[in-house]
PDB file of C-alpha atoms in Angstrom:
ATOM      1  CA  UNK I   1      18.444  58.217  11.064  1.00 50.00           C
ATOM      2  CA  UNK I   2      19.092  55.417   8.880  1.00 55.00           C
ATOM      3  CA  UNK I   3      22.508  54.174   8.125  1.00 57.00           C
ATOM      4  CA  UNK I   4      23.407  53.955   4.163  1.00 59.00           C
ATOM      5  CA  UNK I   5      26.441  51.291   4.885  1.00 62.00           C
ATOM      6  CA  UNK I   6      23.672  48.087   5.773  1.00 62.00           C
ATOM      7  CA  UNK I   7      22.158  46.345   2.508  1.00 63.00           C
ATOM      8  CA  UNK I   8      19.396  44.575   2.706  1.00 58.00           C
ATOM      9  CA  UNK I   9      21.935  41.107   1.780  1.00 58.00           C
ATOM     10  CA  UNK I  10      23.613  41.917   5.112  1.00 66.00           C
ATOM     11  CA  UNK I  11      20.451  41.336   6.992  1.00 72.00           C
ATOM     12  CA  UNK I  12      18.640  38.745   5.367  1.00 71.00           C
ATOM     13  CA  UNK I  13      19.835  35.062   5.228  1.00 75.00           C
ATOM     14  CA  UNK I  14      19.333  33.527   1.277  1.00 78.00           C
ATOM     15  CA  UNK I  15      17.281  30.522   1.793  1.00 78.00           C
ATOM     16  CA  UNK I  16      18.973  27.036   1.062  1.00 80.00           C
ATOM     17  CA  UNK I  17      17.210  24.153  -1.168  1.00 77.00           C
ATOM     18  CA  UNK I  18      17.618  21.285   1.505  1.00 74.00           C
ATOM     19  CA  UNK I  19      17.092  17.639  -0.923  1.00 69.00           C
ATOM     20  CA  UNK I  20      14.585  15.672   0.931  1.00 67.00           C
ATOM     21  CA  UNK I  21      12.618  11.799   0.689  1.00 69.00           C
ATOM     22  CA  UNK I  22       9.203  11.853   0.875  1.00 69.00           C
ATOM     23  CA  UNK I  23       7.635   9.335   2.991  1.00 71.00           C
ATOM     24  CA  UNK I  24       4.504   7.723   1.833  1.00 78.00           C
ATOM     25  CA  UNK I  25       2.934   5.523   4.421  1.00 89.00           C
ATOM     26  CA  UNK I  26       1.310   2.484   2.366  1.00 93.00           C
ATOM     27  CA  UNK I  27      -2.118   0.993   3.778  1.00 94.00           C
ATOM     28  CA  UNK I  28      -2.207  -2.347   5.351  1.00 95.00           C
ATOM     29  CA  UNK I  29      -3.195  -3.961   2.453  1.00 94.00           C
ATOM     30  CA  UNK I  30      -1.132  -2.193   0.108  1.00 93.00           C
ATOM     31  CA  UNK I  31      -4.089  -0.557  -1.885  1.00 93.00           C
ATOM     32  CA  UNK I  32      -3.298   3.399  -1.625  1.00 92.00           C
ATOM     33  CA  UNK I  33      -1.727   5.252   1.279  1.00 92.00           C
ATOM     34  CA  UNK I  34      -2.939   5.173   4.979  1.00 92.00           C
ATOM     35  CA  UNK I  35      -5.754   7.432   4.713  1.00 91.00           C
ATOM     36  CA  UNK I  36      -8.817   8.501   7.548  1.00 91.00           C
ATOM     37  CA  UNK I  37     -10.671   7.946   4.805  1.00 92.00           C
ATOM     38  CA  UNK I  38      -9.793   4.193   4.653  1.00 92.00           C
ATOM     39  CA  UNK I  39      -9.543   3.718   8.297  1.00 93.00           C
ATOM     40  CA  UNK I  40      -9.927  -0.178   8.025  1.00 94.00           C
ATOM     41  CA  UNK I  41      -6.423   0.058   6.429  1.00 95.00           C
ATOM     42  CA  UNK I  42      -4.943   2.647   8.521  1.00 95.00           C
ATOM     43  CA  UNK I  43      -3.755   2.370  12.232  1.00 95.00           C
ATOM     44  CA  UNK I  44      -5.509   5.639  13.737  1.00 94.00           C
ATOM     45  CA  UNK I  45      -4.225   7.603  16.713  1.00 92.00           C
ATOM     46  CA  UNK I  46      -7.557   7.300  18.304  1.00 94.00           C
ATOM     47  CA  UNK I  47      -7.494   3.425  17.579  1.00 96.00           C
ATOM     48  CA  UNK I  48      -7.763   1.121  20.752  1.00 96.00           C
ATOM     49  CA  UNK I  49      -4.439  -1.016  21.115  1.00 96.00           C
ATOM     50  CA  UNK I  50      -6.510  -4.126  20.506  1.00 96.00           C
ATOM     51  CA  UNK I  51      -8.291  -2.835  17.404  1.00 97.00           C
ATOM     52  CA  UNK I  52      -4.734  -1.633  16.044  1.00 97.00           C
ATOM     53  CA  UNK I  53      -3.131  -4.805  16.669  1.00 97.00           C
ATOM     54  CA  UNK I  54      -5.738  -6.868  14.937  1.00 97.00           C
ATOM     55  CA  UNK I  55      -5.227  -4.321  11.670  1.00 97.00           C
ATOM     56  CA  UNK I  56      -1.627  -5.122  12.019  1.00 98.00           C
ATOM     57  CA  UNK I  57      -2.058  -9.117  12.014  1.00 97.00           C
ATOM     58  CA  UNK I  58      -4.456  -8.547   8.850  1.00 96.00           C
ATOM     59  CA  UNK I  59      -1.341  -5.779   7.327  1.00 97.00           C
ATOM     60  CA  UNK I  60       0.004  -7.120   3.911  1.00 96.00           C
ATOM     61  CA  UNK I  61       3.408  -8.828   4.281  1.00 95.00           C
ATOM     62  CA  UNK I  62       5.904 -10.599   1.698  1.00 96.00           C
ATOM     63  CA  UNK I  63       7.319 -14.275   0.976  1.00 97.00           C
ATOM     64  CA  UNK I  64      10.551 -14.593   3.282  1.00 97.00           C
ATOM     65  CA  UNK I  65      13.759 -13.278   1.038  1.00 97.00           C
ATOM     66  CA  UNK I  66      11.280 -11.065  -0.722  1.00 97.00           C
ATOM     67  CA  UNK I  67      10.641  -7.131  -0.211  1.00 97.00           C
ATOM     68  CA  UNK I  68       7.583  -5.009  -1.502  1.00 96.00           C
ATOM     69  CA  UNK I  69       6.854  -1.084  -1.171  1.00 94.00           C
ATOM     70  CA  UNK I  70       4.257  -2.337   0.924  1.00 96.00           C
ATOM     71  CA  UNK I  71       6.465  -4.554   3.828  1.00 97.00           C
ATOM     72  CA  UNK I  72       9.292  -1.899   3.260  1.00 95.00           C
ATOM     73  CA  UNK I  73       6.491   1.046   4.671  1.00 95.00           C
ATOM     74  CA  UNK I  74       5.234  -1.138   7.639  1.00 97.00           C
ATOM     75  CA  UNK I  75       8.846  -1.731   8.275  1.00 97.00           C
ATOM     76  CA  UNK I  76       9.426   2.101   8.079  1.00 95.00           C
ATOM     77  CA  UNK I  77       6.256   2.742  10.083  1.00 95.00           C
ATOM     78  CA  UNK I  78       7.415   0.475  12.867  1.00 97.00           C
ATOM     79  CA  UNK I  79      10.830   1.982  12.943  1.00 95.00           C
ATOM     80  CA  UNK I  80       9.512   5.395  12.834  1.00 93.00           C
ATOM     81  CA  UNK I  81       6.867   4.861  15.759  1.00 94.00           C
ATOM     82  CA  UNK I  82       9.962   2.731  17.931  1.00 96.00           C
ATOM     83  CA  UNK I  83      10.304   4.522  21.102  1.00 94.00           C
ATOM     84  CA  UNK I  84      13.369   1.940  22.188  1.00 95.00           C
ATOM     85  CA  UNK I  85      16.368   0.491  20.642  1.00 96.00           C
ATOM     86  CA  UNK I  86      16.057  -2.474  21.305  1.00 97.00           C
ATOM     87  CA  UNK I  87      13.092  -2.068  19.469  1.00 98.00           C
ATOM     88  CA  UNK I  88      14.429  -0.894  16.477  1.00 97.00           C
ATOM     89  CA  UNK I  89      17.818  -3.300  16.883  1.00 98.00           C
ATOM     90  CA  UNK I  90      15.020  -5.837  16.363  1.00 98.00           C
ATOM     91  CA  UNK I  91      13.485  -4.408  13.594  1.00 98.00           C
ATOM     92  CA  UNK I  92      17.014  -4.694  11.782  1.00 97.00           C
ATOM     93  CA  UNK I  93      17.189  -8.122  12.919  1.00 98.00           C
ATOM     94  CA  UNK I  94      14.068  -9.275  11.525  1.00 98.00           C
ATOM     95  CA  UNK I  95      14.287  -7.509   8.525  1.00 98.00           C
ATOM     96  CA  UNK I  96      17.309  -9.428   8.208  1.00 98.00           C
ATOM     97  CA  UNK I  97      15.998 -12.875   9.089  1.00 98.00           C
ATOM     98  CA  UNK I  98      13.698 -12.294   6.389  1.00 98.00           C
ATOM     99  CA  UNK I  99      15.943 -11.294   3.922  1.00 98.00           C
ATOM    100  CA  UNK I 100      17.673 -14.136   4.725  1.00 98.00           C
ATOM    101  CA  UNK I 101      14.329 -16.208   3.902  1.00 98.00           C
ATOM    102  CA  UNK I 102      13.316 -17.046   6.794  1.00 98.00           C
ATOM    103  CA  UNK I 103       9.577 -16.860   8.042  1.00 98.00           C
ATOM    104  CA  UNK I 104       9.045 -14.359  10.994  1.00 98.00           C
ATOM    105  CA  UNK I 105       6.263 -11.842  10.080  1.00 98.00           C
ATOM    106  CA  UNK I 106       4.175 -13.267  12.200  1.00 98.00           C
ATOM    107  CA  UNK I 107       7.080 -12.255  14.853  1.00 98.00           C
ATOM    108  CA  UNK I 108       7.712  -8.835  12.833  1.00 98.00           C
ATOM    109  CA  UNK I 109       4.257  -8.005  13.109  1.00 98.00           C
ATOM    110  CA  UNK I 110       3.800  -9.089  17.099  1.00 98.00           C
ATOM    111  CA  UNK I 111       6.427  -6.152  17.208  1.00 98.00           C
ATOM    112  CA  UNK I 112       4.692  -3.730  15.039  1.00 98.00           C
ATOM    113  CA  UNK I 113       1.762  -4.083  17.386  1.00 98.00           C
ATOM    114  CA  UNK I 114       4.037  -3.776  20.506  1.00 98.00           C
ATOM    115  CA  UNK I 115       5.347  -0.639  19.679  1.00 97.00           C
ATOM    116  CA  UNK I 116       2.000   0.610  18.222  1.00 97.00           C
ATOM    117  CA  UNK I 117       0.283  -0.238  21.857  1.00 97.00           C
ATOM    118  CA  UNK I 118       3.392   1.919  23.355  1.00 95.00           C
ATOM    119  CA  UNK I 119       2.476   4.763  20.750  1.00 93.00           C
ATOM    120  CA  UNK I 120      -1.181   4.825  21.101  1.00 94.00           C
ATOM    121  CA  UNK I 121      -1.273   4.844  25.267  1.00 92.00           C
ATOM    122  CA  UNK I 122       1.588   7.396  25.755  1.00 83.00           C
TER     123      UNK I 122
END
């Protein structure tokens, strides 16, 4: 027998809009997004460490004191793919040392590759 009293608003939930950021990943060089169809400029899960380390040292970077889209992705990519915080407490502090103009992407990027290895072999 079914019950008259229950509307269909009683059962169902109305959906909420939830206000989101995309993400788009940039590729190494800064030409386009990370794509498997540019996998020269892409780190790839199936990547060995070494080969994704060397894509990292040739990755795009920015004068110290300056930001791009492009160092401001591999900086989100590396904080993304950071499995530690002391990782990530890193990240802050050489995004910060930069800021501040001084020179440590070769240090930033030593990183990046760190936690990439960590990514790719778990």
């Amino acid at each position: 027998m079914h019950d008259d009293s229950t509307k269909l608003t009683d059962i169902l939930v109305e959906p909420q809009i939830f206000a989101t950021n995309s993400l788009r990943i940039l590729s190494l060089d800064g030409n386009g997004k990370m794509s498997k169809t540019n996998p020269s400029q892409a780190i790839m899960f199936t990547d060995d460490p070494d080969d994704a380390r060397k894509k990292i040292k040739s990755a795009q970077t920015a004068s110290a004191g300056e930001m791009t889209t492009v160092l401001e992705s591999h900086f989100t990519v590396a904080q993304e793919t950071a499995e530690n915080p002391e990782d990530l407490q890193k990240l802050i502090e050489l995004r910060a040392a930069h800021m501040g103009g001084l020179q440590v992407m070769g240090e930033f990027k030593n990183l990046w590759g760190d936690i990439t290895e960590q990514m790719l072999v778990n």
